[in-house]
PDB file of C-alpha atoms in Angstrom:
ATOM      1  CA  GLY A  14      12.505  50.755 -34.360  1.00 63.00           C
ATOM      2  CA  ALA A  15       9.166  49.445 -35.337  1.00 71.00           C
ATOM      3  CA  VAL A  16       5.958  51.114 -34.370  1.00 85.00           C
ATOM      4  CA  VAL A  17       3.203  49.359 -32.583  1.00 90.00           C
ATOM      5  CA  SER A  18       0.047  51.081 -31.718  1.00 92.00           C
ATOM      6  CA  GLN A  19      -2.222  50.456 -28.839  1.00 95.00           C
ATOM      7  CA  HIS A  20      -5.578  51.805 -28.468  1.00 96.00           C
ATOM      8  CA  PRO A  21      -7.187  52.975 -26.147  1.00 96.00           C
ATOM      9  CA  SER A  22      -4.295  54.125 -23.856  1.00 94.00           C
ATOM     10  CA  ARG A  23      -6.874  54.118 -20.836  1.00 96.00           C
ATOM     11  CA  VAL A  24     -10.235  52.841 -20.407  1.00 97.00           C
ATOM     12  CA  ILE A  25     -12.878  52.811 -17.388  1.00 97.00           C
ATOM     13  CA  CYS A  26     -15.633  50.644 -17.735  1.00 95.00           C
ATOM     14  CA  LYS A  27     -18.738  49.157 -15.471  1.00 96.00           C
ATOM     15  CA  SER A  28     -18.307  45.835 -14.098  1.00 96.00           C
ATOM     16  CA  GLY A  29     -19.922  43.138 -16.226  1.00 96.00           C
ATOM     17  CA  THR A  30     -19.170  45.047 -19.533  1.00 96.00           C
ATOM     18  CA  SER A  31     -16.735  43.968 -22.282  1.00 97.00           C
ATOM     19  CA  VAL A  32     -13.812  45.994 -23.425  1.00 97.00           C
ATOM     20  CA  LYS A  33     -11.832  45.639 -26.631  1.00 97.00           C
ATOM     21  CA  ILE A  34      -8.098  46.711 -26.798  1.00 97.00           C
ATOM     22  CA  GLU A  35      -6.732  46.815 -30.206  1.00 97.00           C
ATOM     23  CA  CYS A  36      -2.916  46.233 -31.359  1.00 95.00           C
ATOM     24  CA  ARG A  37      -1.666  47.530 -34.458  1.00 94.00           C
ATOM     25  CA  SER A  38       1.765  47.173 -36.089  1.00 91.00           C
ATOM     26  CA  LEU A  39       2.231  50.244 -38.089  1.00 91.00           C
ATOM     27  CA  ASP A  40       5.254  49.821 -40.343  1.00 85.00           C
ATOM     28  CA  PHE A  41       5.626  45.954 -40.605  1.00 85.00           C
ATOM     29  CA  GLN A  42       3.786  42.840 -40.904  1.00 87.00           C
ATOM     30  CA  ALA A  43       3.520  41.066 -37.624  1.00 86.00           C
ATOM     31  CA  THR A  44       3.642  37.464 -37.702  1.00 85.00           C
ATOM     32  CA  THR A  45       3.178  37.031 -34.116  1.00 89.00           C
ATOM     33  CA  MET A  46       1.687  39.292 -31.433  1.00 92.00           C
ATOM     34  CA  PHE A  47       1.739  38.773 -27.638  1.00 93.00           C
ATOM     35  CA  TRP A  48      -0.439  39.852 -24.789  1.00 95.00           C
ATOM     36  CA  TYR A  49       0.881  40.959 -21.536  1.00 94.00           C
ATOM     37  CA  ARG A  50      -0.632  42.101 -18.224  1.00 94.00           C
ATOM     38  CA  GLN A  51       1.424  44.134 -15.757  1.00 88.00           C
ATOM     39  CA  PHE A  52       0.544  44.378 -12.284  1.00 80.00           C
ATOM     40  CA  PRO A  53       1.678  47.720 -10.230  1.00 76.00           C
ATOM     41  CA  LYS A  54       5.560  47.340  -9.778  1.00 71.00           C
ATOM     42  CA  GLN A  55       5.695  44.065 -11.064  1.00 74.00           C
ATOM     43  CA  SER A  56       7.139  42.399 -14.124  1.00 81.00           C
ATOM     44  CA  LEU A  57       4.900  41.554 -17.112  1.00 86.00           C
ATOM     45  CA  MET A  58       3.132  38.432 -17.478  1.00 88.00           C
ATOM     46  CA  LEU A  59       2.716  36.794 -20.671  1.00 91.00           C
ATOM     47  CA  MET A  60      -0.971  36.019 -21.230  1.00 94.00           C
ATOM     48  CA  ALA A  61      -1.059  34.891 -24.688  1.00 93.00           C
ATOM     49  CA  THR A  62       0.533  34.400 -28.060  1.00 91.00           C
ATOM     50  CA  SER A  63      -1.031  34.950 -31.348  1.00 90.00           C
ATOM     51  CA  ASN A  64      -0.335  34.172 -34.758  1.00 85.00           C
ATOM     52  CA  GLU A  65      -2.000  35.537 -37.728  1.00 80.00           C
ATOM     53  CA  GLY A  66      -4.900  33.291 -38.997  1.00 79.00           C
ATOM     54  CA  SER A  67      -4.712  30.884 -35.889  1.00 82.00           C
ATOM     55  CA  LYS A  68      -6.098  30.477 -32.384  1.00 86.00           C
ATOM     56  CA  ALA A  69      -4.131  32.136 -29.603  1.00 90.00           C
ATOM     57  CA  THR A  70      -2.058  30.055 -27.312  1.00 91.00           C
ATOM     58  CA  TYR A  71      -2.679  31.083 -23.864  1.00 94.00           C
ATOM     59  CA  GLU A  72      -0.387  30.784 -20.956  1.00 92.00           C
ATOM     60  CA  GLN A  73      -1.490  28.619 -17.904  1.00 91.00           C
ATOM     61  CA  GLY A  74      -3.629  30.074 -15.664  1.00 92.00           C
ATOM     62  CA  VAL A  75      -5.237  32.297 -18.174  1.00 94.00           C
ATOM     63  CA  GLU A  76      -8.836  32.093 -19.013  1.00 94.00           C
ATOM     64  CA  LYS A  77      -9.220  31.889 -23.062  1.00 92.00           C
ATOM     65  CA  ASP A  78     -12.866  32.741 -22.557  1.00 94.00           C
ATOM     66  CA  LYS A  79     -12.358  35.584 -20.250  1.00 96.00           C
ATOM     67  CA  PHE A  80      -9.698  37.019 -22.426  1.00 97.00           C
ATOM     68  CA  LEU A  81     -10.622  36.624 -26.123  1.00 95.00           C
ATOM     69  CA  ILE A  82      -7.715  37.200 -28.471  1.00 94.00           C
ATOM     70  CA  ASN A  83      -8.276  37.677 -32.398  1.00 90.00           C
ATOM     71  CA  HIS A  84      -5.620  38.079 -34.734  1.00 87.00           C
ATOM     72  CA  ALA A  85      -7.486  38.668 -37.985  1.00 81.00           C
ATOM     73  CA  SER A  86      -4.590  40.247 -40.030  1.00 88.00           C
ATOM     74  CA  LEU A  87      -0.696  40.765 -39.999  1.00 88.00           C
ATOM     75  CA  THR A  88      -1.204  44.335 -38.570  1.00 91.00           C
ATOM     76  CA  LEU A  89      -4.035  43.822 -36.080  1.00 93.00           C
ATOM     77  CA  SER A  90      -4.658  41.952 -32.937  1.00 93.00           C
ATOM     78  CA  THR A  91      -7.554  42.527 -30.585  1.00 95.00           C
ATOM     79  CA  LEU A  92      -7.649  41.531 -26.769  1.00 97.00           C
ATOM     80  CA  THR A  93     -11.507  41.780 -25.442  1.00 97.00           C
ATOM     81  CA  VAL A  94     -11.798  41.312 -21.716  1.00 97.00           C
ATOM     82  CA  THR A  95     -15.369  39.782 -21.347  1.00 96.00           C
ATOM     83  CA  SER A  96     -17.546  40.472 -18.356  1.00 96.00           C
ATOM     84  CA  ALA A  97     -15.068  42.616 -16.788  1.00 96.00           C
ATOM     85  CA  HIS A  98     -14.850  42.648 -12.938  1.00 96.00           C
ATOM     86  CA  PRO A  99     -12.772  44.906 -10.769  1.00 95.00           C
ATOM     87  CA  GLU A 100      -9.936  42.024 -10.344  1.00 94.00           C
ATOM     88  CA  ASP A 101      -9.460  42.554 -13.905  1.00 95.00           C
ATOM     89  CA  SER A 102      -8.292  46.162 -13.728  1.00 95.00           C
ATOM     90  CA  SER A 103      -4.634  46.210 -14.747  1.00 94.00           C
ATOM     91  CA  PHE A 104      -2.175  47.473 -17.384  1.00 92.00           C
ATOM     92  CA  TYR A 105      -2.209  45.449 -20.445  1.00 95.00           C
ATOM     93  CA  ILE A 106       0.590  45.639 -23.120  1.00 94.00           C
ATOM     94  CA  CYS A 107       0.629  44.188 -26.466  1.00 95.00           C
ATOM     95  CA  SER A 108       3.848  43.387 -28.526  1.00 93.00           C
ATOM     96  CA  ALA A 109       4.350  42.495 -32.133  1.00 90.00           C
ATOM     97  CA  SER A 110       7.298  40.652 -33.808  1.00 85.00           C
ATOM     98  CA  ALA A 111       7.971  39.354 -37.407  1.00 79.00           C
ATOM     99  CA  VAL A 112      10.550  36.688 -38.868  1.00 70.00           C
ATOM    100  CA  LEU A 113      11.910  39.244 -41.094  1.00 67.00           C
ATOM    101  CA  ALA A 114      12.599  41.829 -37.848  1.00 65.00           C
ATOM    102  CA  LYS A 115      14.593  38.961 -36.575  1.00 64.00           C
ATOM    103  CA  ASN A 116      11.782  38.218 -33.999  1.00 68.00           C
ATOM    104  CA  ILE A 117      12.469  41.300 -31.889  1.00 78.00           C
ATOM    105  CA  GLN A 118       9.437  42.371 -30.007  1.00 84.00           C
ATOM    106  CA  TYR A 119       8.086  45.772 -30.335  1.00 88.00           C
ATOM    107  CA  PHE A 120       5.709  47.038 -27.568  1.00 90.00           C
ATOM    108  CA  GLY A 121       2.704  49.359 -27.535  1.00 92.00           C
ATOM    109  CA  ALA A 122       2.258  51.816 -24.942  1.00 90.00           C
ATOM    110  CA  GLY A 123      -0.259  50.027 -22.925  1.00 92.00           C
ATOM    111  CA  THR A 124      -3.740  50.289 -21.939  1.00 95.00           C
ATOM    112  CA  ARG A 125      -4.722  51.337 -18.413  1.00 94.00           C
ATOM    113  CA  LEU A 126      -8.227  49.259 -17.628  1.00 96.00           C
ATOM    114  CA  SER A 127     -10.053  50.396 -14.650  1.00 96.00           C
ATOM    115  CA  VAL A 128     -13.090  48.386 -13.781  1.00 96.00           C
ATOM    116  CA  LEU A 129     -15.763  49.952 -11.314  1.00 95.00           C
TER     117      LEU A 129
ATOM    118  CA  GLY B   4      12.135  26.312 -17.318  1.00 78.00           C
ATOM    119  CA  ASP B   5      13.743  29.922 -18.073  1.00 83.00           C
ATOM    120  CA  SER B   6      13.952  32.418 -15.701  1.00 89.00           C
ATOM    121  CA  VAL B   7      15.611  35.720 -15.240  1.00 93.00           C
ATOM    122  CA  THR B   8      16.682  37.319 -11.894  1.00 93.00           C
ATOM    123  CA  GLN B   9      17.350  41.114 -11.535  1.00 92.00           C
ATOM    124  CA  MET B  10      18.816  42.888  -8.660  1.00 83.00           C
ATOM    125  CA  GLU B  11      16.236  44.395  -6.688  1.00 81.00           C
ATOM    126  CA  GLY B  12      15.347  47.890  -6.528  1.00 83.00           C
ATOM    127  CA  PRO B  13      14.545  50.659  -6.230  1.00 93.00           C
ATOM    128  CA  VAL B  14      18.000  52.209  -7.168  1.00 95.00           C
ATOM    129  CA  THR B  15      18.512  55.878  -6.254  1.00 97.00           C
ATOM    130  CA  LEU B  16      21.671  57.677  -7.774  1.00 97.00           C
ATOM    131  CA  SER B  17      22.537  61.287  -7.985  1.00 97.00           C
ATOM    132  CA  GLU B  18      23.353  62.515 -11.645  1.00 97.00           C
ATOM    133  CA  GLU B  19      26.455  61.687 -13.358  1.00 97.00           C
ATOM    134  CA  ALA B  20      26.852  58.591 -10.663  1.00 97.00           C
ATOM    135  CA  PHE B  21      27.788  55.197 -12.416  1.00 98.00           C
ATOM    136  CA  LEU B  22      25.035  52.752 -12.812  1.00 97.00           C
ATOM    137  CA  THR B  23      24.903  48.986 -12.481  1.00 97.00           C
ATOM    138  CA  ILE B  24      21.855  46.723 -12.528  1.00 97.00           C
ATOM    139  CA  ASN B  25      22.485  43.045 -12.310  1.00 97.00           C
ATOM    140  CA  CYS B  26      20.859  40.320 -14.342  1.00 97.00           C
ATOM    141  CA  THR B  27      21.329  36.643 -14.427  1.00 97.00           C
ATOM    142  CA  TYR B  28      19.541  34.109 -16.192  1.00 96.00           C
ATOM    143  CA  THR B  29      18.887  30.385 -16.441  1.00 94.00           C
ATOM    144  CA  ALA B  30      17.897  28.842 -20.018  1.00 90.00           C
ATOM    145  CA  THR B  31      17.995  25.460 -21.734  1.00 83.00           C
ATOM    146  CA  GLY B  32      19.369  26.507 -24.839  1.00 80.00           C
ATOM    147  CA  TYR B  33      21.338  29.729 -26.090  1.00 84.00           C
ATOM    148  CA  PRO B  34      18.906  32.457 -25.686  1.00 90.00           C
ATOM    149  CA  SER B  35      19.008  36.028 -26.941  1.00 90.00           C
ATOM    150  CA  LEU B  36      19.326  38.763 -24.082  1.00 93.00           C
ATOM    151  CA  PHE B  37      17.537  42.128 -23.862  1.00 94.00           C
ATOM    152  CA  TRP B  38      17.153  45.059 -21.744  1.00 96.00           C
ATOM    153  CA  TYR B  39      13.997  47.090 -22.123  1.00 94.00           C
ATOM    154  CA  VAL B  40      13.083  50.236 -20.642  1.00 95.00           C
ATOM    155  CA  GLN B  41       9.670  51.500 -19.354  1.00 90.00           C
ATOM    156  CA  TYR B  42       9.155  55.232 -18.643  1.00 89.00           C
ATOM    157  CA  PRO B  43       6.359  56.295 -16.576  1.00 83.00           C
ATOM    158  CA  GLY B  44       3.084  55.583 -18.226  1.00 75.00           C
ATOM    159  CA  GLU B  45       4.438  54.391 -21.204  1.00 79.00           C
ATOM    160  CA  GLY B  46       5.018  50.812 -22.809  1.00 80.00           C
ATOM    161  CA  LEU B  47       8.389  49.179 -22.956  1.00 86.00           C
ATOM    162  CA  GLN B  48      11.109  50.090 -25.456  1.00 89.00           C
ATOM    163  CA  LEU B  49      14.041  47.974 -26.459  1.00 90.00           C
ATOM    164  CA  LEU B  50      17.314  49.729 -25.024  1.00 95.00           C
ATOM    165  CA  LEU B  51      19.665  46.934 -26.139  1.00 95.00           C
ATOM    166  CA  LYS B  52      20.373  43.358 -27.005  1.00 93.00           C
ATOM    167  CA  ALA B  53      22.766  40.727 -27.478  1.00 93.00           C
ATOM    168  CA  THR B  54      22.475  37.224 -29.217  1.00 89.00           C
ATOM    169  CA  LYS B  55      25.314  35.428 -28.362  1.00 90.00           C
ATOM    170  CA  ALA B  56      27.940  34.882 -25.977  1.00 93.00           C
ATOM    171  CA  ASP B  57      30.614  37.889 -25.592  1.00 95.00           C
ATOM    172  CA  ASP B  58      28.487  40.055 -27.790  1.00 95.00           C
ATOM    173  CA  LYS B  59      27.904  43.641 -26.199  1.00 97.00           C
ATOM    174  CA  GLY B  60      24.786  45.372 -26.679  1.00 96.00           C
ATOM    175  CA  SER B  61      24.948  49.175 -26.443  1.00 97.00           C
ATOM    176  CA  ASN B  62      22.593  52.478 -26.739  1.00 96.00           C
ATOM    177  CA  LYS B  63      22.205  55.759 -25.563  1.00 95.00           C
ATOM    178  CA  GLY B  64      25.135  55.172 -23.244  1.00 97.00           C
ATOM    179  CA  PHE B  65      24.179  51.836 -21.703  1.00 98.00           C
ATOM    180  CA  GLU B  66      25.816  48.764 -22.372  1.00 98.00           C
ATOM    181  CA  ALA B  67      25.761  45.299 -21.533  1.00 98.00           C
ATOM    182  CA  THR B  68      27.838  42.103 -22.159  1.00 98.00           C
ATOM    183  CA  TYR B  69      26.415  38.679 -22.747  1.00 97.00           C
ATOM    184  CA  ARG B  70      28.677  36.521 -20.270  1.00 96.00           C
ATOM    185  CA  LYS B  71      27.722  32.825 -20.937  1.00 94.00           C
ATOM    186  CA  GLU B  72      30.077  31.685 -18.296  1.00 94.00           C
ATOM    187  CA  THR B  73      28.495  33.422 -15.679  1.00 95.00           C
ATOM    188  CA  THR B  74      24.938  33.543 -17.103  1.00 96.00           C
ATOM    189  CA  SER B  75      24.582  37.329 -16.778  1.00 97.00           C
ATOM    190  CA  PHE B  76      23.886  40.276 -18.737  1.00 98.00           C
ATOM    191  CA  HIS B  77      24.328  43.304 -16.317  1.00 98.00           C
ATOM    192  CA  LEU B  78      23.395  46.645 -17.471  1.00 98.00           C
ATOM    193  CA  GLU B  79      25.743  49.513 -16.933  1.00 98.00           C
ATOM    194  CA  LYS B  80      25.866  53.372 -17.715  1.00 98.00           C
ATOM    195  CA  GLY B  81      28.899  55.368 -16.897  1.00 97.00           C
ATOM    196  CA  SER B  82      26.988  58.543 -16.141  1.00 96.00           C
ATOM    197  CA  VAL B  83      23.130  58.645 -15.470  1.00 97.00           C
ATOM    198  CA  GLN B  84      21.020  61.649 -15.953  1.00 97.00           C
ATOM    199  CA  VAL B  85      17.928  62.483 -14.553  1.00 96.00           C
ATOM    200  CA  SER B  86      16.227  61.377 -17.860  1.00 95.00           C
ATOM    201  CA  ASP B  87      17.309  57.898 -17.299  1.00 97.00           C
ATOM    202  CA  SER B  88      14.737  57.324 -14.397  1.00 96.00           C
ATOM    203  CA  ALA B  89      12.606  54.574 -15.363  1.00 95.00           C
ATOM    204  CA  VAL B  90      12.021  50.862 -14.951  1.00 93.00           C
ATOM    205  CA  TYR B  91      14.557  48.520 -16.296  1.00 95.00           C
ATOM    206  CA  PHE B  92      13.637  44.818 -17.421  1.00 95.00           C
ATOM    207  CA  CYS B  93      15.919  42.310 -18.521  1.00 96.00           C
ATOM    208  CA  ALA B  94      14.696  39.505 -20.517  1.00 93.00           C
ATOM    209  CA  LEU B  95      15.493  36.598 -22.602  1.00 91.00           C
ATOM    210  CA  SER B  96      14.110  34.804 -25.698  1.00 87.00           C
ATOM    211  CA  GLU B  97      14.878  31.054 -26.647  1.00 77.00           C
ATOM    212  CA  PRO B  98      15.916  30.459 -30.261  1.00 68.00           C
ATOM    213  CA  GLY B  99      13.663  28.051 -32.158  1.00 58.00           C
ATOM    214  CA  GLY B 100      11.161  25.750 -30.916  1.00 48.00           C
ATOM    215  CA  THR B 101       7.403  26.465 -30.066  1.00 47.00           C
ATOM    216  CA  SER B 102       8.613  29.218 -27.855  1.00 48.00           C
ATOM    217  CA  TYR B 103      10.194  31.269 -30.483  1.00 54.00           C
ATOM    218  CA  GLY B 104      10.387  34.673 -29.688  1.00 69.00           C
ATOM    219  CA  LYS B 105       8.749  34.335 -26.562  1.00 79.00           C
ATOM    220  CA  LEU B 106      10.327  36.727 -23.685  1.00 87.00           C
ATOM    221  CA  THR B 107      10.703  35.620 -20.376  1.00 88.00           C
ATOM    222  CA  PHE B 108      11.017  39.152 -18.093  1.00 91.00           C
ATOM    223  CA  GLY B 109      12.833  39.693 -14.756  1.00 92.00           C
ATOM    224  CA  GLN B 110      11.200  41.554 -12.242  1.00 90.00           C
ATOM    225  CA  GLY B 111      12.282  44.950 -13.317  1.00 92.00           C
ATOM    226  CA  THR B 112      14.467  47.470 -11.390  1.00 94.00           C
ATOM    227  CA  ILE B 113      12.982  50.801 -10.667  1.00 93.00           C
ATOM    228  CA  LEU B 114      16.002  53.557 -11.326  1.00 96.00           C
ATOM    229  CA  THR B 115      15.546  57.257  -9.800  1.00 96.00           C
ATOM    230  CA  VAL B 116      18.119  59.653 -10.711  1.00 97.00           C
ATOM    231  CA  HIS B 117      18.075  63.052  -8.701  1.00 96.00           C
ATOM    232  CA  PRO B 118      19.663  66.133  -9.951  1.00 95.00           C
TER     233      PRO B 118
END
């Protein structure tokens, strides 16, 4: 299957700082990228959907000013957690899909964010 | 709205046992159905999929059949291995419209296989 790289795999930061997470599709051009948040022993919660070159569409209850998403190219999307707080600590997962790939979502390995 | 319901876990089995993880869904259209697997510390991997009624998805000994009449997509494997220990997610995706490609996940089922 297609390869999606997510970086970093783990990050620890101080409260109040911002953290950027990158999601790259390595072997295909992703028309759409998705960002999820996963709490311990729970399912994935979709945070936002981003299409290359346009603004992300956020799910209800997700603060767009808190979680900044940029999808600048067909192979890269970034999620920036601004002014992070301990309650933002979670596992963040991205996925990428493309029309030519039958819109199957391919997932990154996830980023474990710990805010101290 | 769309929803996916999986059997509650955790499921604990001995090696070579038969596995069934139930999954039912509600959807307004004719969704595609998926099973994803998440190994410890990793992201999700697509295990199998089915895009229309009566399709059977299969991979690595796992299989699931898209049953429109019962709105189900149960995951089965005849003989599990310790390496199958993971979290399994059932999901659906509606075709077309603004939600094209958007996945709705079940809550996940933890599977532990003992030697």
